Short mmCIF file of C-alpha atoms and ligand atoms in Angstrom, two decimals:
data_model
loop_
_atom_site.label_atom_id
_atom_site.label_comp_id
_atom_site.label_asym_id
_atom_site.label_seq_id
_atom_site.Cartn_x
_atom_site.Cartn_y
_atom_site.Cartn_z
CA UNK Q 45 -3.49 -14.42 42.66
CA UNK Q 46 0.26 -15.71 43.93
CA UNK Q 47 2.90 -13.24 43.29
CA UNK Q 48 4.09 -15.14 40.84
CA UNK Q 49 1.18 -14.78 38.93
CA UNK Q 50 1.17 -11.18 39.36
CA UNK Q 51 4.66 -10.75 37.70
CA UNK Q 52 3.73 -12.78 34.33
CA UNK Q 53 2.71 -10.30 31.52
CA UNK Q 54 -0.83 -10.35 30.96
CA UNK Q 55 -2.24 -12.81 28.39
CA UNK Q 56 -2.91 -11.03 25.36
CA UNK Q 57 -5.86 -13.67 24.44
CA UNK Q 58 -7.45 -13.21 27.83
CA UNK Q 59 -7.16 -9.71 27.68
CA UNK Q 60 -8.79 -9.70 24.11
CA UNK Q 61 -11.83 -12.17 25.38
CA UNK Q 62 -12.10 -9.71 28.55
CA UNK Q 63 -12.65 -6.43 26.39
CA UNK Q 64 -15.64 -8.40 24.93
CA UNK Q 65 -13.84 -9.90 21.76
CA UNK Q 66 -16.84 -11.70 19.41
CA UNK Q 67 -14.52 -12.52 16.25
CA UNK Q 68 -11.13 -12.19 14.99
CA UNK Q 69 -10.81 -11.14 11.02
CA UNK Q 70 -6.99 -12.33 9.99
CA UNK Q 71 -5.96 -11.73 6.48
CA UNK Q 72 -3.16 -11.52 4.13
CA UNK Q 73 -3.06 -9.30 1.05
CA UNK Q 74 -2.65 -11.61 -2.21
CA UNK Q 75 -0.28 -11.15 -5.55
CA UNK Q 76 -3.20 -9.36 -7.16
CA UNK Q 77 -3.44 -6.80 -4.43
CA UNK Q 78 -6.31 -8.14 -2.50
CA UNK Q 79 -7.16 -8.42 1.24
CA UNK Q 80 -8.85 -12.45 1.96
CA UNK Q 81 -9.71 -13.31 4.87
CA UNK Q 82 -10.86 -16.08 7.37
CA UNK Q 83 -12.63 -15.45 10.47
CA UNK Q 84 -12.54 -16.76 14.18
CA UNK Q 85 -14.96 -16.98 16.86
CA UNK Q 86 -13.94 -15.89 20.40
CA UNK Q 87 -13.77 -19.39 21.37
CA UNK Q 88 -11.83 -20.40 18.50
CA UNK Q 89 -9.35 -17.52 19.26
CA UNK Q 90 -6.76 -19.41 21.20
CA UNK Q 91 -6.75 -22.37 19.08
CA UNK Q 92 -5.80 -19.94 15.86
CA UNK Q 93 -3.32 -18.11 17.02
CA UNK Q 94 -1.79 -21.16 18.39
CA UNK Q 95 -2.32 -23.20 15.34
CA UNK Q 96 -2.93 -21.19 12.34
CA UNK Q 97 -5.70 -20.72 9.91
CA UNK Q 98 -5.28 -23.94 6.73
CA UNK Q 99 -4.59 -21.43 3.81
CA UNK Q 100 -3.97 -23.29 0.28
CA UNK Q 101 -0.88 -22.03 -1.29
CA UNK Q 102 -3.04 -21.65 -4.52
CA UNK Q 103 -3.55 -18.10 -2.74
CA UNK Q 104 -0.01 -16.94 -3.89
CA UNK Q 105 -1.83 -17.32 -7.65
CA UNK Q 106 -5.38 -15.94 -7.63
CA UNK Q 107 -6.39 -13.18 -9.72
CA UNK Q 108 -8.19 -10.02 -9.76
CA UNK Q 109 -11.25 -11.88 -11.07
CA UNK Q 110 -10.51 -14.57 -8.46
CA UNK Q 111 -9.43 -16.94 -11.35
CA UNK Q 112 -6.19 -19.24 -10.28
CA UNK Q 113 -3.73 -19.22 -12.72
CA UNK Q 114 -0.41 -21.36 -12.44
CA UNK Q 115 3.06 -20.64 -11.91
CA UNK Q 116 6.58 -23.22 -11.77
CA UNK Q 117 7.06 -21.88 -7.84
CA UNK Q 118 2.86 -22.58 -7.01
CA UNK Q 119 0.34 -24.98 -9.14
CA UNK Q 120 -2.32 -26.34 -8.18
CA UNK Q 121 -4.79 -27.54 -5.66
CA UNK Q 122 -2.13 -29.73 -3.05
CA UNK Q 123 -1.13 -28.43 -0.26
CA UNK Q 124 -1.75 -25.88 2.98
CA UNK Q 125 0.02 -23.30 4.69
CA UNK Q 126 -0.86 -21.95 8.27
CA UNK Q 127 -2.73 -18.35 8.17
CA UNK Q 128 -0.65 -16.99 11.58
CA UNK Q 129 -2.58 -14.05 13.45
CA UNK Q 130 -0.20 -11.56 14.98
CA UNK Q 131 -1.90 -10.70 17.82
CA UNK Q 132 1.59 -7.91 18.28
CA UNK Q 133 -0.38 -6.31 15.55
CA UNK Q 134 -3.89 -6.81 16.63
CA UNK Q 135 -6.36 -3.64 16.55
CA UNK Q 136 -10.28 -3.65 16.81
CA UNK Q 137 -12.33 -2.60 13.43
CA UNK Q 138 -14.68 -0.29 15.66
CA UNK Q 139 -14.54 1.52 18.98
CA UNK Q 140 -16.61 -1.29 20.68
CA UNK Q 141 -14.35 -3.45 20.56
CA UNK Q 142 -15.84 -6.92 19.25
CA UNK Q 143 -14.55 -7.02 16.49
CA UNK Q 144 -10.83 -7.31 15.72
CA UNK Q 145 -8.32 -7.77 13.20
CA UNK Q 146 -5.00 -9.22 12.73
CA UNK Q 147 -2.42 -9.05 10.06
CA UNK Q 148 -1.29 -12.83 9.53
CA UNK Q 149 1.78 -13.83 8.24
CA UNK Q 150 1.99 -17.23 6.35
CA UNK Q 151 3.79 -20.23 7.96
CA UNK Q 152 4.03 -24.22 6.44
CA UNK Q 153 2.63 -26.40 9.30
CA UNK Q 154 5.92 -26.94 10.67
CA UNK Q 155 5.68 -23.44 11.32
CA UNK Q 156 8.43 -22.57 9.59
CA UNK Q 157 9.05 -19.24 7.31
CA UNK Q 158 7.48 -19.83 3.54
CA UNK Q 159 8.78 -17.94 0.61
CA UNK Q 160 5.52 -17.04 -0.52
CA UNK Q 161 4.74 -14.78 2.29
CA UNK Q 162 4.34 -11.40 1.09
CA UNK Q 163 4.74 -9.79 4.65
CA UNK Q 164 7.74 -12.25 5.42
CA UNK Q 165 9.19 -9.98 2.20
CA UNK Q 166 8.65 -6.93 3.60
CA UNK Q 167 10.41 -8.11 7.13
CA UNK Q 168 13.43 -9.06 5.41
CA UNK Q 169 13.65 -5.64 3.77
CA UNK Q 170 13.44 -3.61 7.06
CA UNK Q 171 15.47 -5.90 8.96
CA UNK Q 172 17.95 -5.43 6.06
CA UNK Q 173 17.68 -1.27 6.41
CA UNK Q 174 18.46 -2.17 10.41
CA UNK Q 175 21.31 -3.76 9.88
CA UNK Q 176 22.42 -1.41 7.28
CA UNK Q 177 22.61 1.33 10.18
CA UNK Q 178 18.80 3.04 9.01
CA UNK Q 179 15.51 4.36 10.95
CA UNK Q 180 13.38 3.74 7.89
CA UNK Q 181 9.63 5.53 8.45
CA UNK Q 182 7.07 5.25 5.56
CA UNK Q 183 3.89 6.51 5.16
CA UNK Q 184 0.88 5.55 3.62
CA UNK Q 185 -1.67 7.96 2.06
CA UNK Q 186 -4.70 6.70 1.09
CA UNK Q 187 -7.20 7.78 -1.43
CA UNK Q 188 -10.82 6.65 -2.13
CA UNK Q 189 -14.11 6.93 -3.78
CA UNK Q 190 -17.48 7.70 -1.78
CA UNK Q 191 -20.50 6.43 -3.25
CA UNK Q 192 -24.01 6.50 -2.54
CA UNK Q 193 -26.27 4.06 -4.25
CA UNK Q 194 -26.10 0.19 -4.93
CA UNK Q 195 -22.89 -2.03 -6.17
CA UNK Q 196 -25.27 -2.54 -9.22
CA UNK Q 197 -25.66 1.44 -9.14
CA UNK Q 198 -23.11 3.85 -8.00
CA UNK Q 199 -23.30 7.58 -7.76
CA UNK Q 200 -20.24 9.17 -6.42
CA UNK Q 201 -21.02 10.59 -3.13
CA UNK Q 202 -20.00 14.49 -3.48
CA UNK Q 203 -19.60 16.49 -6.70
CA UNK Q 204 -17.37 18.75 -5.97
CA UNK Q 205 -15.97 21.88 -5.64
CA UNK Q 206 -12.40 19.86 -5.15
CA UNK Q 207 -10.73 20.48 -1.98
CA UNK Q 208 -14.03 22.07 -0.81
CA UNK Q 209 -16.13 22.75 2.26
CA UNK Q 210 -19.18 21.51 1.06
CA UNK Q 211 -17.62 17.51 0.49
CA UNK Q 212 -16.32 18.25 3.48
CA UNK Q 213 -19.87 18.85 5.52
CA UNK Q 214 -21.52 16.81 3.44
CA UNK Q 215 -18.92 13.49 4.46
CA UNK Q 216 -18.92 14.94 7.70
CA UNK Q 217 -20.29 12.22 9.77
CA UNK Q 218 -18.17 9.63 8.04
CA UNK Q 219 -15.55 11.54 8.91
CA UNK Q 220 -15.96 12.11 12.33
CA UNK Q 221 -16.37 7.90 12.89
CA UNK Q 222 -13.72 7.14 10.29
CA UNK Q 223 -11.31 9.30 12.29
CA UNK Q 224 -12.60 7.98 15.71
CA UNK Q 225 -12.35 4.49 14.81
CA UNK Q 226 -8.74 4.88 13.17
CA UNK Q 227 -7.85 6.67 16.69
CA UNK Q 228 -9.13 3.26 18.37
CA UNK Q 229 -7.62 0.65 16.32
CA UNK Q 230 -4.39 2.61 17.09
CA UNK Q 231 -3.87 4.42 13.28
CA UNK Q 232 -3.68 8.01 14.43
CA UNK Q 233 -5.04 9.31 10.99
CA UNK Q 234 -2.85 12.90 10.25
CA UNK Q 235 -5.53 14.85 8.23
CA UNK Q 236 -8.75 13.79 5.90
CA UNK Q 237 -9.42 15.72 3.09
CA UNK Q 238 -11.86 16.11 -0.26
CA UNK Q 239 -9.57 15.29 -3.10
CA UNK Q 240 -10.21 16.59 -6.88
CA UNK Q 241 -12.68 14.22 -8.11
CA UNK Q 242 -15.90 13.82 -7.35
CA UNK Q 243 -16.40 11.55 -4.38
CA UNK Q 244 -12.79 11.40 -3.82
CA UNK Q 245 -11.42 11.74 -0.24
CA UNK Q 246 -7.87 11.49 0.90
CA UNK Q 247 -6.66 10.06 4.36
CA UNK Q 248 -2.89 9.97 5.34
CA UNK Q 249 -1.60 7.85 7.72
CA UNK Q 250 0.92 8.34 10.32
CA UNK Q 251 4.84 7.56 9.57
CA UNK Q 252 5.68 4.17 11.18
CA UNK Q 253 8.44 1.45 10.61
CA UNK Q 254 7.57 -0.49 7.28
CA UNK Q 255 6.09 -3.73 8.53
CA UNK Q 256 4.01 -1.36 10.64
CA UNK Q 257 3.05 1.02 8.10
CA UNK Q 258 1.65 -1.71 5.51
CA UNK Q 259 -0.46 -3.40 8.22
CA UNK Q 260 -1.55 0.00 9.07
CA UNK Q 261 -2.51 0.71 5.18
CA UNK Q 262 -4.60 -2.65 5.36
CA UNK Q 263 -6.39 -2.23 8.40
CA UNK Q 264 -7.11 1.40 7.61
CA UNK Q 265 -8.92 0.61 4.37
CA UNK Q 266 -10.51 -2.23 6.13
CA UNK Q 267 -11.94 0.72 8.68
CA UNK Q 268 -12.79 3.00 5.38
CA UNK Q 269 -15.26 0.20 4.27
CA UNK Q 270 -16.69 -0.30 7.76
CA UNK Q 271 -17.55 2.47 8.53
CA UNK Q 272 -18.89 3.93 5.08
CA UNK Q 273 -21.27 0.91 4.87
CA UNK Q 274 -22.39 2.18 8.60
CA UNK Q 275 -23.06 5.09 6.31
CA UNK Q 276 -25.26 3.58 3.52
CA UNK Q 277 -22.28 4.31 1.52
CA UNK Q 278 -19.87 2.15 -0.74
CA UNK Q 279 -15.83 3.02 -0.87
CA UNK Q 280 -13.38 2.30 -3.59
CA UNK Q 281 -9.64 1.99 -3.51
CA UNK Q 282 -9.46 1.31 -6.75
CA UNK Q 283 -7.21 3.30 -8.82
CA UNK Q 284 -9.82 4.38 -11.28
CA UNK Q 285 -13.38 4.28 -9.79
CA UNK Q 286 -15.42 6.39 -12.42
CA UNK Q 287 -13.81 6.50 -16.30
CA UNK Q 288 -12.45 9.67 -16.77
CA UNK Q 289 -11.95 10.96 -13.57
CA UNK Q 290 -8.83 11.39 -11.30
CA UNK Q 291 -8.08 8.36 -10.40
CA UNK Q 292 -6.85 7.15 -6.47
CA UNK Q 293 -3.25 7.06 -5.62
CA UNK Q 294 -1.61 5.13 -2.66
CA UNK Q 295 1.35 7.18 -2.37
CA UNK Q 296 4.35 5.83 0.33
CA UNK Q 297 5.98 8.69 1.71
CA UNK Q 298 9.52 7.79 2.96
CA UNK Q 299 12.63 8.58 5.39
CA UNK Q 300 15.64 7.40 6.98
CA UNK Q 301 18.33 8.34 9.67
CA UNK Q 302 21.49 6.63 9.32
CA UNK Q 303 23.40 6.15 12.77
CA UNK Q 304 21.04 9.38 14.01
CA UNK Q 305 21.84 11.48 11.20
CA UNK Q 306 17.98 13.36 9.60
CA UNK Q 307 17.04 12.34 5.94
CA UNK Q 308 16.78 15.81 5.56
CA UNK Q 309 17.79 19.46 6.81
CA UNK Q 310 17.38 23.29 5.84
CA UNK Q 311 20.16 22.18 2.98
CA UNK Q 312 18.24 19.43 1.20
CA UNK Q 313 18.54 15.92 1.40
CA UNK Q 314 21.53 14.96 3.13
CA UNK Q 315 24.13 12.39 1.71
CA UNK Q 316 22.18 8.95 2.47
CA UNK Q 317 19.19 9.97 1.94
CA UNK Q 318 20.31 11.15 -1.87
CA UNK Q 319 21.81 8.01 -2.41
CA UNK Q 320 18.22 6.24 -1.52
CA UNK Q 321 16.26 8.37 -3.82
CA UNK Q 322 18.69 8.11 -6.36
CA UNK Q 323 18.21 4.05 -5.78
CA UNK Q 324 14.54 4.38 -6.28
CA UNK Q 325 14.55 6.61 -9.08
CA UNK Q 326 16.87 4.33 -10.81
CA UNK Q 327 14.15 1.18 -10.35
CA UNK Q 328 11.25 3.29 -10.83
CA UNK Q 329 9.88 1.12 -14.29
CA UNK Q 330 10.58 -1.94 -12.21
CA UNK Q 331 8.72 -0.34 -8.86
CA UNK Q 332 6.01 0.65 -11.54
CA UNK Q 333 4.99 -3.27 -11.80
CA UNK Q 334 5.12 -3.77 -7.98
CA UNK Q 335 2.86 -0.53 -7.23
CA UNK Q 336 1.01 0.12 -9.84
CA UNK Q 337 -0.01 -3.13 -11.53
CA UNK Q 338 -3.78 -3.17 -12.47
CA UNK Q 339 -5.48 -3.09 -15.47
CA UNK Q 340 -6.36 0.79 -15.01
CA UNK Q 341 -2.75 2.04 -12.87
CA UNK Q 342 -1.56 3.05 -16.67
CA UNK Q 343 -4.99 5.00 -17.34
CA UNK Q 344 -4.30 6.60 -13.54
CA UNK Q 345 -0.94 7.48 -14.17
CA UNK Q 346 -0.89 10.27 -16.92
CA UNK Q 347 0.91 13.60 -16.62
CA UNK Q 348 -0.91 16.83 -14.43
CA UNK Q 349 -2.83 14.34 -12.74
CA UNK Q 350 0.27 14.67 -10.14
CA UNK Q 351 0.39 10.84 -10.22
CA UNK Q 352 4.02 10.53 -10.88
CA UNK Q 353 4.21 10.09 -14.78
CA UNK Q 354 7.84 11.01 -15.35
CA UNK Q 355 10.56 9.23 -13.49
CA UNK Q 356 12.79 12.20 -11.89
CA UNK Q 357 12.84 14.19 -8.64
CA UNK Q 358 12.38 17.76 -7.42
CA UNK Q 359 11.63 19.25 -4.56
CA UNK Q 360 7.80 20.05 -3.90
CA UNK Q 361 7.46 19.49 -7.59
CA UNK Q 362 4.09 17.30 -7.35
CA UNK Q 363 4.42 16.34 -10.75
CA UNK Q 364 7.55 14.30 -10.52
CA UNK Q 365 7.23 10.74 -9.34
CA UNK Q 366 9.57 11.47 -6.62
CA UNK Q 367 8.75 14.21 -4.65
CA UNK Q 368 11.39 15.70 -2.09
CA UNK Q 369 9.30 17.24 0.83
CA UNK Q 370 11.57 19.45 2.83
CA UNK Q 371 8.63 20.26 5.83
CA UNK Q 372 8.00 23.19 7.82
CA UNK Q 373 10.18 24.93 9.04
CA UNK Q 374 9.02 24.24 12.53
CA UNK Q 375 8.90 20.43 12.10
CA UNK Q 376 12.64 19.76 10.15
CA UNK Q 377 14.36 18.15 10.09
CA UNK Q 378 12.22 15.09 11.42
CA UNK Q 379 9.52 16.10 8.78
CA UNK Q 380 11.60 15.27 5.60
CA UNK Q 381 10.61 13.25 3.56
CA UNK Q 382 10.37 11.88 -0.30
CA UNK Q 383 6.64 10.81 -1.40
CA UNK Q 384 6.71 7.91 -4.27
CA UNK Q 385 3.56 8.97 -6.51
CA UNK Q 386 3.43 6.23 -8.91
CA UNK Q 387 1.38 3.33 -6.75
CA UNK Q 388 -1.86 2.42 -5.97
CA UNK Q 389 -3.98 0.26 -4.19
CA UNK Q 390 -4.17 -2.46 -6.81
CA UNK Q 391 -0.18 -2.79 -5.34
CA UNK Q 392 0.29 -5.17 -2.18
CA UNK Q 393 1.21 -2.66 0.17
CA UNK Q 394 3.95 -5.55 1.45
CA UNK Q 395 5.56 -5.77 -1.79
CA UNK Q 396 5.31 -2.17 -2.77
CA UNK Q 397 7.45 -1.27 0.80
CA UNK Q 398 9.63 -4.11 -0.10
CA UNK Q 399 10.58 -3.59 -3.42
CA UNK Q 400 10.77 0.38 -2.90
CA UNK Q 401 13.47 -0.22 0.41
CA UNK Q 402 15.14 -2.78 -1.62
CA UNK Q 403 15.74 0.03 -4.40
CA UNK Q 404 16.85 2.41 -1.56
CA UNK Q 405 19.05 0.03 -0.38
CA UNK Q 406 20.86 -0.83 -3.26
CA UNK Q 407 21.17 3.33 -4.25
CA UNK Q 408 23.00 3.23 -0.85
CA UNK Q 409 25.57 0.26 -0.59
CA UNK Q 410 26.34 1.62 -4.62
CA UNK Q 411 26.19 4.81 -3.41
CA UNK Q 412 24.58 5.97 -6.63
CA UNK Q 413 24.57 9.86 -6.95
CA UNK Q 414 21.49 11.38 -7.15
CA UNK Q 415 20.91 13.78 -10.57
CA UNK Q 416 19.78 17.51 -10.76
CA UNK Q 417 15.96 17.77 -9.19
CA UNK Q 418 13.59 18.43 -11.83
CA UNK Q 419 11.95 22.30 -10.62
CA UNK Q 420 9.28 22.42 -13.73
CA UNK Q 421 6.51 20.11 -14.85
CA UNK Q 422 8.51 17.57 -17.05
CA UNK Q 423 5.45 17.44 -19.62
CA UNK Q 424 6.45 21.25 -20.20
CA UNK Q 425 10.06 19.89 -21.56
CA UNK Q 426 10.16 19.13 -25.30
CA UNK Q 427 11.44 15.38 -26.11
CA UNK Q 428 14.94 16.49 -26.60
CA UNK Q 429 14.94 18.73 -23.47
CA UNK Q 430 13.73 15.47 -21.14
CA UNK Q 431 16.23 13.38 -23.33
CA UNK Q 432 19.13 15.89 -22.11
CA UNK Q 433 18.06 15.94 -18.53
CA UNK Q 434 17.28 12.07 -17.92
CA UNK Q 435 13.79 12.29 -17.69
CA UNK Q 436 11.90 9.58 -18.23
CA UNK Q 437 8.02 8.31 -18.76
CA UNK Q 438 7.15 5.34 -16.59
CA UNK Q 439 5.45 2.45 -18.54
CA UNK Q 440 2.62 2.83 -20.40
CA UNK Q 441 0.87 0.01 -20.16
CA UNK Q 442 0.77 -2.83 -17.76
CA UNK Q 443 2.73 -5.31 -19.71
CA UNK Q 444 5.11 -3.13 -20.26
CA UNK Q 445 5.69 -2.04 -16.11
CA UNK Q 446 5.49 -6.24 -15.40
CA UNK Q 447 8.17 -6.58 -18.18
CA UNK Q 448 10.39 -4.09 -16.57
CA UNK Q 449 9.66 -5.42 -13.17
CA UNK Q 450 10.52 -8.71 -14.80
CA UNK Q 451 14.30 -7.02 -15.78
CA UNK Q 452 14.99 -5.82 -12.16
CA UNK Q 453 16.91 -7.60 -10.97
CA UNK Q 454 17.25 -5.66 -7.47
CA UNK Q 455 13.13 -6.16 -6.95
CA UNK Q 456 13.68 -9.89 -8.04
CA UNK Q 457 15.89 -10.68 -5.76
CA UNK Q 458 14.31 -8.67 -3.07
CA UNK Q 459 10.84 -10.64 -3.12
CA UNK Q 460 11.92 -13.80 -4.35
CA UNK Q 461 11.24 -15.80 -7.02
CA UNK Q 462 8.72 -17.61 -5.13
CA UNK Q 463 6.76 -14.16 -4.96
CA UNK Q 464 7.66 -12.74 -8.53
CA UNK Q 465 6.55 -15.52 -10.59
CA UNK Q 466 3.58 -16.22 -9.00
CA UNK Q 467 2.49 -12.27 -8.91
CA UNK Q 468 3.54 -12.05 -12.68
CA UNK Q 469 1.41 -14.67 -13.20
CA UNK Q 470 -1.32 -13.29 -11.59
CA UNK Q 471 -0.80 -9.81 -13.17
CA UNK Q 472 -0.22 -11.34 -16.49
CA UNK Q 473 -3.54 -13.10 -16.42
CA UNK Q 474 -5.49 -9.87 -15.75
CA UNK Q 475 -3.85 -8.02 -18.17
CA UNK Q 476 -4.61 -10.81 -21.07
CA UNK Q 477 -8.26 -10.96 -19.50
CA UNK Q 478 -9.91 -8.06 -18.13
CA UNK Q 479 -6.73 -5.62 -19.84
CA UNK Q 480 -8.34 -6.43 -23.52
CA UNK Q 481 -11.77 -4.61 -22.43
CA UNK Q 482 -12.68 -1.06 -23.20
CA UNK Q 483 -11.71 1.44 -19.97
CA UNK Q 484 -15.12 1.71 -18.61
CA UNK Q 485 -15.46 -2.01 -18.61
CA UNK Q 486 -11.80 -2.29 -16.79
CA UNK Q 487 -13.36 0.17 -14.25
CA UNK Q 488 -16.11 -1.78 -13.53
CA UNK Q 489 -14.16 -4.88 -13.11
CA UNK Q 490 -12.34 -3.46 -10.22
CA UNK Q 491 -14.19 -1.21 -8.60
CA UNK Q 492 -15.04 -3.58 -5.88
CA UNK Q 493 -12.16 -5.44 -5.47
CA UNK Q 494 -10.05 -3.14 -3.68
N1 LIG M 138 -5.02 11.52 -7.19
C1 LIG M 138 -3.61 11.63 -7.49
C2 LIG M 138 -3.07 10.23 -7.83
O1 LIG M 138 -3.76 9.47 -8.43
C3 LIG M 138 -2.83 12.23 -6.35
C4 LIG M 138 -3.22 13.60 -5.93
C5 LIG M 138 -2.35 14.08 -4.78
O2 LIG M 138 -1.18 14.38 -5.01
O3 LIG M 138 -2.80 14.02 -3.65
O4 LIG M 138 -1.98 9.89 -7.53
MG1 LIG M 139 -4.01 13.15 -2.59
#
């Protein structure tokens, strides 16, 4: 080796076919909130990254029930985009290393930017927040369904007591490689927990910068399902999994400095940070059709299920879609934060970050003042009393959040129209398919999509 040699970085490919590489899973995350992938060999590795993956636009328009509707921005079968690993991004699915993923953003074959590129969306937002003076940090937190059984025949792993120590030992070897695998793929998981239902368990994922934090949300739950089938067992993100019960959130915790200053401090929110919330809260039936837009998010979201039915804010107040987390008095102020409750995993993690810093955004240039936090349940208010205080209930059904969405005009032009249409589209189709069915039906539909 010359010394010239010496002083080039190292080759990220070589290093990758070194550690023992085998394949490389790339994927994007669609309109209707799924992950599709294409796969490389290690000898193809070079070539892809170099090249891209062919992806047909049609993508940008296929459904929940992997039907491709139409849209004026994206019809038909013409066409091909480039499926662009980013190997800044890349982590491996299990400690050993052969197998990898990628996050891949979606190029023409010019290689230039295309508007349909759901991650290009979220980019735009955070370079936006940069620019704008902010250290935005969001966090993902994660909730799924453990079965044991067959596709055909689920039973939900655990029954119970919420919370408790007996899901708890009897997950516990998932657990202990679901954690160790997260560690190695770089996701350095904060806690795992037993959630209310049955089967339910709850993983929350590390603050990072948005981009970050999405790709982090979709390799994660790539991990979950890895590692549970090592298990004999089958995992859900879907936001219902078993009719009746609690359903899974995907809540996006969020904070900002501006030019140094905390989001938060032993007072409260400070002044940016109340004009963000108060941005958010003021799109929140718009944000409801970017993160919660399934066929089931309406049958998830429902008051004391501490889902985030009523658009307001309070501090610690779980019921309120926007929660203000102060922290611990030994971690503020970098702990504080404000969790969003109303999405799922049916949202595209890209778009939900998007659309929810887009809404922060705007709260801040209009420096939009944030009302009175909300210190009760809001279902204990009569209608007049929530009336009086500006307390609002999200959508109730899908059309409805996809309508609002459709009225925002801060989400619209966030994403793009080349993104909007296509995902109304999309969401449009379920709900005039799969929404007429009866809720267990809906259930079933989804439960292995996500
Ligand atoms: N499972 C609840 C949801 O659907 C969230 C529970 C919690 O706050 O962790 O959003
Ligand atoms: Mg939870």
């Amino acid at each position: 080796m010359s010394v010239t040699d010496s002083l080039q970085p190292a080759d990220p490919i070589n290093a990758l076919l070194d550690g023992g590489l085998r394949m490389l899973i790339t994927s994007i995350v669609d309109n209707a909130g799924i992950t599709r992938a294409k796969s490389v060999p290690a000898r193809r590795l070079r070539t892809a990254v170099r090249d891209g993956i062919g992806l047909s636009p049609v993508f940008a328009v296929m459904c929940t029930d992997d039907a491709i509707t139409s849209s004026p921005m994206v019809n038909g079968p013409v066409g091909d985009n480039r499926l662009m690993p980013d190997l800044t991004a890349v982590a491996p699915l299990g400690p050993d290393g052969a197998v990898y993923w990628a996050p891949a953003d979606q190029l023409s074959q010019d290689h230039e930017p295309v508007d349909i590129c759901q991650r290009a969306a979220l980019r735009r937002q955070e370079e936006r927040a940069i620019a704008a003076g902010l250290n935005v940090k969001l966090g993902f937190e994660l909730e799924f369904t453990v079965f044991t059984g067959s596709a055909d025949d689920p039973r939900v792993a655990t029954l119970g007591p919420a919370y408790g120590v007996i899901p708890t030992l009897a997950l516990e070897d998932f657990a202990i490689e679901l954690l160790e695998a997260l560690d190695a793929a770089g996701v350095q998981a904060e806690q795992l927990h037993p959630e209310y239902a049955n089967g339910q368990v709850e993983v929350a994922l590390p603050p990072a910068s948005p981009v970050a934090a999405a790709d982090q949300s979709q390799l994660a739950r790539m991990i979950v399902h890895r590692v549970a089938r090592r298990h004999g067992l089958l995992a859900s993100f879907a936001p219902i999994t078993v009719a009746g019960a609690v359903g899974n959130g995907a809540h996006i915790h969020f904070s900002a400095t501006l030019n140094e200053v905390p989001f938060g401090d032993d007072g409260g929110p400070s002044s940016h940070a109340k004009s963000l919330i108060a941005g958010v809260l003021a799109e929140l039936d718009g944000l409801t059709g970017v993160l919660a837009p399934s066929v089931v998010s309406a049958d998830r979201r429902i008051p004391s299920h501490w889902a985030g039915a009523y658009a307001c804010w309070g501090t610690e107040n779980r019921e309120a879609a926007l929660r203000y987390v102060p922290g611990s008095v030994t971690s503020r102020p970098d702990s504080a934060n404000c969790e969003i409750k109303i999405g799922d995993a049916a949202g595209n993690a890209y778009l939900s970050a998007a659309a929810v810093l887009a809404s922060a955004l705007d709260g801040l240039e209009r420096r939009l003042v944030l009302p009175d936090a909300v210190d009760r349940d809001p279902a204990s208010y009569s209608d007049q009393e929530r009336s009086d205080l500006g307390i609002r209930r999200l959508p109730l059904t899908l059309e409805d959040a996809l309508s609002a969405l459709e009225q925002s005009s801060v989400i619209r032009s966030a994403l793009g129209e080349a993104i909007v249409d296509p995902f109304l589209a999309v969401r449009r189709h379920d709900a005039s398919t799969i929404g007429a069915l009866p809720l267990e039906e809906r259930v079933r539909a989804l439960r292995w999509r996500y």
